[in-house]
Amino acid sequence: MKKAHRRKVNLPVVAVVTLLCAAGLTLFFLFWEPDETPVVPPPPIEKDDFDAKAYYNALADDFLRSLPDDKVPMVRLIDDTNHYIFYYEKSSTPSCYVYDLERHTTSVLFGGENGFYIDTKLLIVGAIEDWKLAGRLLVFVARNRAPERRYPTATVTFYADIYTRQLTLVDYGANAYFPDDSHVVIYKAKFLYSGMFAPDDFYAKTPVSYRLF
């Protein structure tokens, strides 16, 4: 039977290796400093502009479907900061309204039986005969219901800035029309003489073109 040989452990070598490992760990923990750089969270995901506009356009579609037949939609103002619909009513004493799609509220731009002021001028308008969006200006041609009206002032033309809501008077005339997208023509009437065999007076009419923007 062969005798088993036992390997001898080199104690000095083991001791040296153990001391070196201990020294390395001690130096690591003495000089190690935690990384104090703050963790910056990623920026929040903002709502996409297209999604916001699509949302308000969907609300606008629902609102317009709910309008009765005597209301006429004119302008859908939807961008990054504005979410409005402008419309007016078919009436001999019409009003124009602005519906806020964000707050679900309605405000009056102008109108009423007793009229409204543009600067210091009181306008009492009848049925709206025509309108046009010229740039940022919503232009109206309406019958004049003022007590002192005559044929030369039978029609009044005015506009509202859709961003500021400010109203501006253009002019009075016998009638008016839009020849293109940036002008309105107002016929200025001058009395000539009374009709001898007719109830109507005679006037000379001159077209005057006003550039809107």
mmCIF file of C-alpha atoms in Angstrom:
data_model
loop_
_atom_site.group_PDB
_atom_site.id
_atom_site.type_symbol
_atom_site.label_atom_id
_atom_site.label_comp_id
_atom_site.label_asym_id
_atom_site.label_seq_id
_atom_site.Cartn_x
_atom_site.Cartn_y
_atom_site.Cartn_z
ATOM 1 C CA MET A 1 0.000 0.000 0.000
ATOM 2 C CA LYS A 2 1.362 3.410 -1.018
ATOM 3 C CA LYS A 3 1.467 6.177 1.541
ATOM 4 C CA ALA A 4 -0.426 9.433 0.763
ATOM 5 C CA HIS A 5 1.808 12.491 0.590
ATOM 6 C CA ARG A 6 0.396 15.646 2.265
ATOM 7 C CA ARG A 7 1.234 18.959 0.627
ATOM 8 C CA LYS A 8 2.722 21.485 2.909
ATOM 9 C CA VAL A 9 1.124 24.958 3.069
ATOM 10 C CA ASN A 10 3.579 27.754 2.583
ATOM 11 C CA LEU A 11 2.440 29.881 5.494
ATOM 12 C CA PRO A 12 4.736 32.841 4.815
ATOM 13 C CA VAL A 13 3.372 33.227 1.256
ATOM 14 C CA VAL A 14 -0.254 33.008 2.435
ATOM 15 C CA ALA A 15 0.412 35.590 5.109
ATOM 16 C CA VAL A 16 1.992 38.009 2.621
ATOM 17 C CA VAL A 17 -0.936 37.643 0.133
ATOM 18 C CA THR A 18 -3.470 38.184 2.916
ATOM 19 C CA LEU A 19 -1.678 41.322 4.098
ATOM 20 C CA LEU A 20 -1.513 42.728 0.573
ATOM 21 C CA CYS A 21 -5.280 42.144 0.007
ATOM 22 C CA ALA A 22 -6.136 43.755 3.308
ATOM 23 C CA ALA A 23 -3.954 46.763 2.526
ATOM 24 C CA GLY A 24 -5.545 47.166 -0.908
ATOM 25 C CA LEU A 25 -9.069 47.089 0.514
ATOM 26 C CA THR A 26 -8.093 49.560 3.247
ATOM 27 C CA LEU A 27 -6.660 52.024 0.710
ATOM 28 C CA PHE A 28 -9.749 51.672 -1.534
ATOM 29 C CA PHE A 29 -12.195 52.553 1.236
ATOM 30 C CA LEU A 30 -9.965 55.356 2.572
ATOM 31 C CA PHE A 31 -9.757 57.212 -0.757
ATOM 32 C CA TRP A 32 -13.098 56.239 -2.381
ATOM 33 C CA GLU A 33 -15.649 59.050 -2.552
ATOM 34 C CA PRO A 34 -19.220 58.574 -3.690
ATOM 35 C CA ASP A 35 -20.241 60.256 -6.923
ATOM 36 C CA GLU A 36 -22.297 63.240 -5.743
ATOM 37 C CA THR A 37 -23.391 64.304 -9.261
ATOM 38 C CA PRO A 38 -27.181 64.730 -9.003
ATOM 39 C CA VAL A 39 -29.302 62.577 -11.210
ATOM 40 C CA VAL A 40 -31.191 64.876 -13.573
ATOM 41 C CA PRO A 41 -34.557 63.430 -14.547
ATOM 42 C CA PRO A 42 -35.459 63.587 -18.227
ATOM 43 C CA PRO A 43 -37.569 66.593 -19.291
ATOM 44 C CA PRO A 44 -41.297 65.984 -19.206
ATOM 45 C CA ILE A 45 -42.880 65.044 -22.479
ATOM 46 C CA GLU A 46 -44.860 68.038 -23.687
ATOM 47 C CA LYS A 47 -48.135 67.659 -25.482
ATOM 48 C CA ASP A 48 -47.545 67.728 -29.189
ATOM 49 C CA ASP A 49 -48.843 70.845 -30.943
ATOM 50 C CA PHE A 50 -50.592 68.771 -33.564
ATOM 51 C CA ASP A 51 -52.400 66.795 -30.879
ATOM 52 C CA ALA A 52 -53.571 69.997 -29.163
ATOM 53 C CA LYS A 53 -54.845 71.467 -32.398
ATOM 54 C CA ALA A 54 -56.528 68.212 -33.312
ATOM 55 C CA TYR A 55 -58.214 68.158 -29.903
ATOM 56 C CA TYR A 56 -59.605 71.689 -30.217
ATOM 57 C CA ASN A 57 -60.619 71.132 -33.811
ATOM 58 C CA ALA A 58 -62.603 68.103 -32.688
ATOM 59 C CA LEU A 59 -64.298 70.270 -30.031
ATOM 60 C CA ALA A 60 -65.002 72.885 -32.709
ATOM 61 C CA ASP A 61 -66.619 70.276 -34.947
ATOM 62 C CA ASP A 62 -68.900 69.179 -32.098
ATOM 63 C CA PHE A 63 -69.830 72.781 -31.261
ATOM 64 C CA LEU A 64 -70.595 73.708 -34.867
ATOM 65 C CA ARG A 65 -72.839 70.684 -35.225
ATOM 66 C CA SER A 66 -74.799 71.922 -32.214
ATOM 67 C CA LEU A 67 -75.413 75.434 -33.610
ATOM 68 C CA PRO A 68 -79.038 76.114 -34.597
ATOM 69 C CA ASP A 69 -79.901 77.165 -38.136
ATOM 70 C CA ASP A 70 -80.192 80.860 -37.255
ATOM 71 C CA LYS A 71 -76.488 80.993 -36.297
ATOM 72 C CA VAL A 72 -73.838 81.450 -38.997
ATOM 73 C CA PRO A 73 -70.264 80.257 -38.264
ATOM 74 C CA MET A 74 -67.550 82.497 -39.671
ATOM 75 C CA VAL A 75 -64.066 81.926 -38.259
ATOM 76 C CA ARG A 76 -62.375 79.016 -36.496
ATOM 77 C CA LEU A 77 -59.354 80.547 -34.720
ATOM 78 C CA ILE A 78 -57.250 77.655 -33.392
ATOM 79 C CA ASP A 79 -53.500 77.907 -32.837
ATOM 80 C CA ASP A 80 -51.031 77.494 -29.970
ATOM 81 C CA THR A 81 -52.760 80.099 -27.764
ATOM 82 C CA ASN A 82 -56.199 80.752 -29.298
ATOM 83 C CA HIS A 83 -59.135 78.338 -29.358
ATOM 84 C CA TYR A 84 -62.188 80.300 -30.525
ATOM 85 C CA ILE A 85 -65.129 80.191 -32.911
ATOM 86 C CA PHE A 86 -66.756 83.376 -34.245
ATOM 87 C CA TYR A 87 -70.373 83.272 -35.355
ATOM 88 C CA TYR A 88 -73.347 85.603 -35.762
ATOM 89 C CA GLU A 89 -77.112 85.286 -35.793
ATOM 90 C CA LYS A 90 -79.495 85.853 -38.665
ATOM 91 C CA SER A 91 -81.690 88.616 -37.306
ATOM 92 C CA SER A 92 -82.854 92.161 -37.944
ATOM 93 C CA THR A 93 -80.993 93.048 -34.727
ATOM 94 C CA PRO A 94 -78.034 90.675 -34.962
ATOM 95 C CA SER A 95 -75.237 89.985 -32.524
ATOM 96 C CA CYS A 96 -71.853 88.410 -33.115
ATOM 97 C CA TYR A 97 -70.466 85.915 -30.607
ATOM 98 C CA VAL A 98 -67.135 84.332 -29.718
ATOM 99 C CA TYR A 99 -67.146 80.841 -28.242
ATOM 100 C CA ASP A 100 -64.133 79.826 -26.122
ATOM 101 C CA LEU A 101 -63.411 76.145 -26.790
ATOM 102 C CA GLU A 102 -61.104 75.902 -23.775
ATOM 103 C CA ARG A 103 -63.390 77.457 -21.158
ATOM 104 C CA HIS A 104 -66.689 76.548 -22.849
ATOM 105 C CA THR A 105 -67.960 80.112 -22.497
ATOM 106 C CA THR A 106 -69.564 82.559 -24.945
ATOM 107 C CA SER A 107 -68.937 86.303 -25.144
ATOM 108 C CA VAL A 108 -70.597 88.986 -27.281
ATOM 109 C CA LEU A 109 -68.352 90.707 -29.813
ATOM 110 C CA PHE A 110 -70.994 93.263 -30.825
ATOM 111 C CA GLY A 111 -74.718 93.651 -31.351
ATOM 112 C CA GLY A 112 -77.972 94.033 -29.563
ATOM 113 C CA GLU A 113 -81.175 95.903 -30.199
ATOM 114 C CA ASN A 114 -79.784 99.076 -28.646
ATOM 115 C CA GLY A 115 -76.574 99.033 -30.657
ATOM 116 C CA PHE A 116 -72.923 99.223 -29.626
ATOM 117 C CA TYR A 117 -70.107 101.728 -29.641
ATOM 118 C CA ILE A 118 -67.059 101.896 -31.852
ATOM 119 C CA ASP A 119 -64.897 104.522 -30.153
ATOM 120 C CA THR A 120 -67.469 107.289 -29.525
ATOM 121 C CA LYS A 121 -69.762 106.344 -32.426
ATOM 122 C CA LEU A 122 -72.954 104.463 -31.664
ATOM 123 C CA LEU A 123 -73.800 101.866 -34.296
ATOM 124 C CA ILE A 124 -77.275 100.366 -34.488
ATOM 125 C CA VAL A 125 -77.044 97.703 -37.144
ATOM 126 C CA GLY A 126 -79.639 95.603 -38.889
ATOM 127 C CA ALA A 127 -79.207 92.383 -40.806
ATOM 128 C CA ILE A 128 -75.660 91.487 -41.799
ATOM 129 C CA GLU A 129 -75.612 91.515 -45.591
ATOM 130 C CA ASP A 130 -72.105 90.189 -46.146
ATOM 131 C CA TRP A 131 -68.867 89.454 -44.328
ATOM 132 C CA LYS A 132 -65.282 88.441 -45.118
ATOM 133 C CA LEU A 133 -62.148 87.445 -43.245
ATOM 134 C CA ALA A 134 -59.401 89.723 -44.609
ATOM 135 C CA GLY A 135 -56.134 88.718 -42.983
ATOM 136 C CA ARG A 136 -56.830 89.059 -39.261
ATOM 137 C CA LEU A 137 -59.810 91.375 -39.841
ATOM 138 C CA LEU A 138 -63.384 90.102 -39.777
ATOM 139 C CA VAL A 139 -65.226 92.635 -41.941
ATOM 140 C CA PHE A 140 -68.993 93.155 -41.856
ATOM 141 C CA VAL A 141 -71.385 94.918 -44.212
ATOM 142 C CA ALA A 142 -74.688 95.513 -42.396
ATOM 143 C CA ARG A 143 -77.870 97.534 -42.733
ATOM 144 C CA ASN A 144 -77.926 100.742 -40.749
ATOM 145 C CA ARG A 145 -80.835 100.977 -38.274
ATOM 146 C CA ALA A 146 -79.893 104.326 -36.764
ATOM 147 C CA PRO A 147 -82.880 106.730 -36.535
ATOM 148 C CA GLU A 148 -81.076 109.443 -38.545
ATOM 149 C CA ARG A 149 -80.148 107.152 -41.429
ATOM 150 C CA ARG A 150 -80.769 108.203 -45.009
ATOM 151 C CA TYR A 151 -80.015 106.531 -48.315
ATOM 152 C CA PRO A 152 -76.375 107.740 -48.324
ATOM 153 C CA THR A 153 -75.926 106.015 -44.947
ATOM 154 C CA ALA A 154 -78.133 102.981 -45.498
ATOM 155 C CA THR A 155 -75.188 100.576 -45.095
ATOM 156 C CA VAL A 156 -72.422 100.548 -42.512
ATOM 157 C CA THR A 157 -69.122 98.706 -42.910
ATOM 158 C CA PHE A 158 -66.898 97.875 -39.943
ATOM 159 C CA TYR A 159 -64.480 95.181 -38.831
ATOM 160 C CA ALA A 160 -63.155 93.360 -35.780
ATOM 161 C CA ASP A 161 -59.581 92.239 -35.234
ATOM 162 C CA ILE A 162 -60.006 88.548 -34.363
ATOM 163 C CA TYR A 163 -56.950 88.596 -32.074
ATOM 164 C CA THR A 164 -57.578 91.805 -30.119
ATOM 165 C CA ARG A 165 -61.401 91.963 -30.599
ATOM 166 C CA GLN A 166 -61.057 95.686 -31.310
ATOM 167 C CA LEU A 167 -63.828 97.127 -33.502
ATOM 168 C CA THR A 168 -63.139 99.730 -36.197
ATOM 169 C CA LEU A 169 -65.599 101.667 -38.344
ATOM 170 C CA VAL A 170 -64.752 101.764 -42.057
ATOM 171 C CA ASP A 171 -67.528 104.003 -43.462
ATOM 172 C CA TYR A 172 -71.193 104.474 -44.256
ATOM 173 C CA GLY A 173 -72.586 104.252 -47.767
ATOM 174 C CA ALA A 174 -75.592 103.448 -49.891
ATOM 175 C CA ASN A 175 -74.308 99.884 -50.263
ATOM 176 C CA ALA A 176 -71.011 97.964 -50.253
ATOM 177 C CA TYR A 177 -69.409 94.801 -51.567
ATOM 178 C CA PHE A 178 -66.085 92.892 -51.533
ATOM 179 C CA PRO A 179 -64.335 92.891 -54.926
ATOM 180 C CA ASP A 180 -61.515 90.673 -53.615
ATOM 181 C CA ASP A 181 -59.989 89.376 -50.389
ATOM 182 C CA SER A 182 -58.298 92.621 -49.357
ATOM 183 C CA HIS A 183 -60.686 95.428 -50.380
ATOM 184 C CA VAL A 184 -64.216 96.615 -49.771
ATOM 185 C CA VAL A 185 -65.992 99.012 -52.130
ATOM 186 C CA ILE A 186 -68.502 101.404 -50.566
ATOM 187 C CA TYR A 187 -70.841 103.452 -52.747
ATOM 188 C CA LYS A 188 -71.011 107.038 -51.531
ATOM 189 C CA ALA A 189 -74.327 108.639 -52.528
ATOM 190 C CA LYS A 190 -74.917 112.326 -53.129
ATOM 191 C CA PHE A 191 -78.428 113.758 -53.271
ATOM 192 C CA LEU A 192 -79.333 115.254 -56.657
ATOM 193 C CA TYR A 193 -83.037 116.096 -56.616
ATOM 194 C CA SER A 194 -86.405 114.812 -55.550
ATOM 195 C CA GLY A 195 -88.513 112.848 -57.960
ATOM 196 C CA MET A 196 -91.495 114.786 -59.233
ATOM 197 C CA PHE A 197 -93.532 111.782 -60.275
ATOM 198 C CA ALA A 198 -91.822 109.137 -58.148
ATOM 199 C CA PRO A 199 -91.568 108.692 -54.396
ATOM 200 C CA ASP A 200 -87.816 108.131 -54.490
ATOM 201 C CA ASP A 201 -85.172 110.812 -54.521
ATOM 202 C CA PHE A 202 -82.339 110.744 -57.029
ATOM 203 C CA TYR A 203 -78.710 110.300 -56.008
ATOM 204 C CA ALA A 204 -75.354 110.116 -57.726
ATOM 205 C CA LYS A 205 -73.341 107.126 -56.508
ATOM 206 C CA THR A 206 -69.561 106.965 -56.527
ATOM 207 C CA PRO A 207 -67.677 103.761 -55.643
ATOM 208 C CA VAL A 208 -64.837 104.221 -53.160
ATOM 209 C CA SER A 209 -62.392 101.377 -52.618
ATOM 210 C CA TYR A 210 -60.941 100.783 -49.133
ATOM 211 C CA ARG A 211 -57.902 98.575 -48.666
ATOM 212 C CA LEU A 212 -58.373 96.395 -45.583
ATOM 213 C CA PHE A 213 -54.774 95.237 -45.049
#
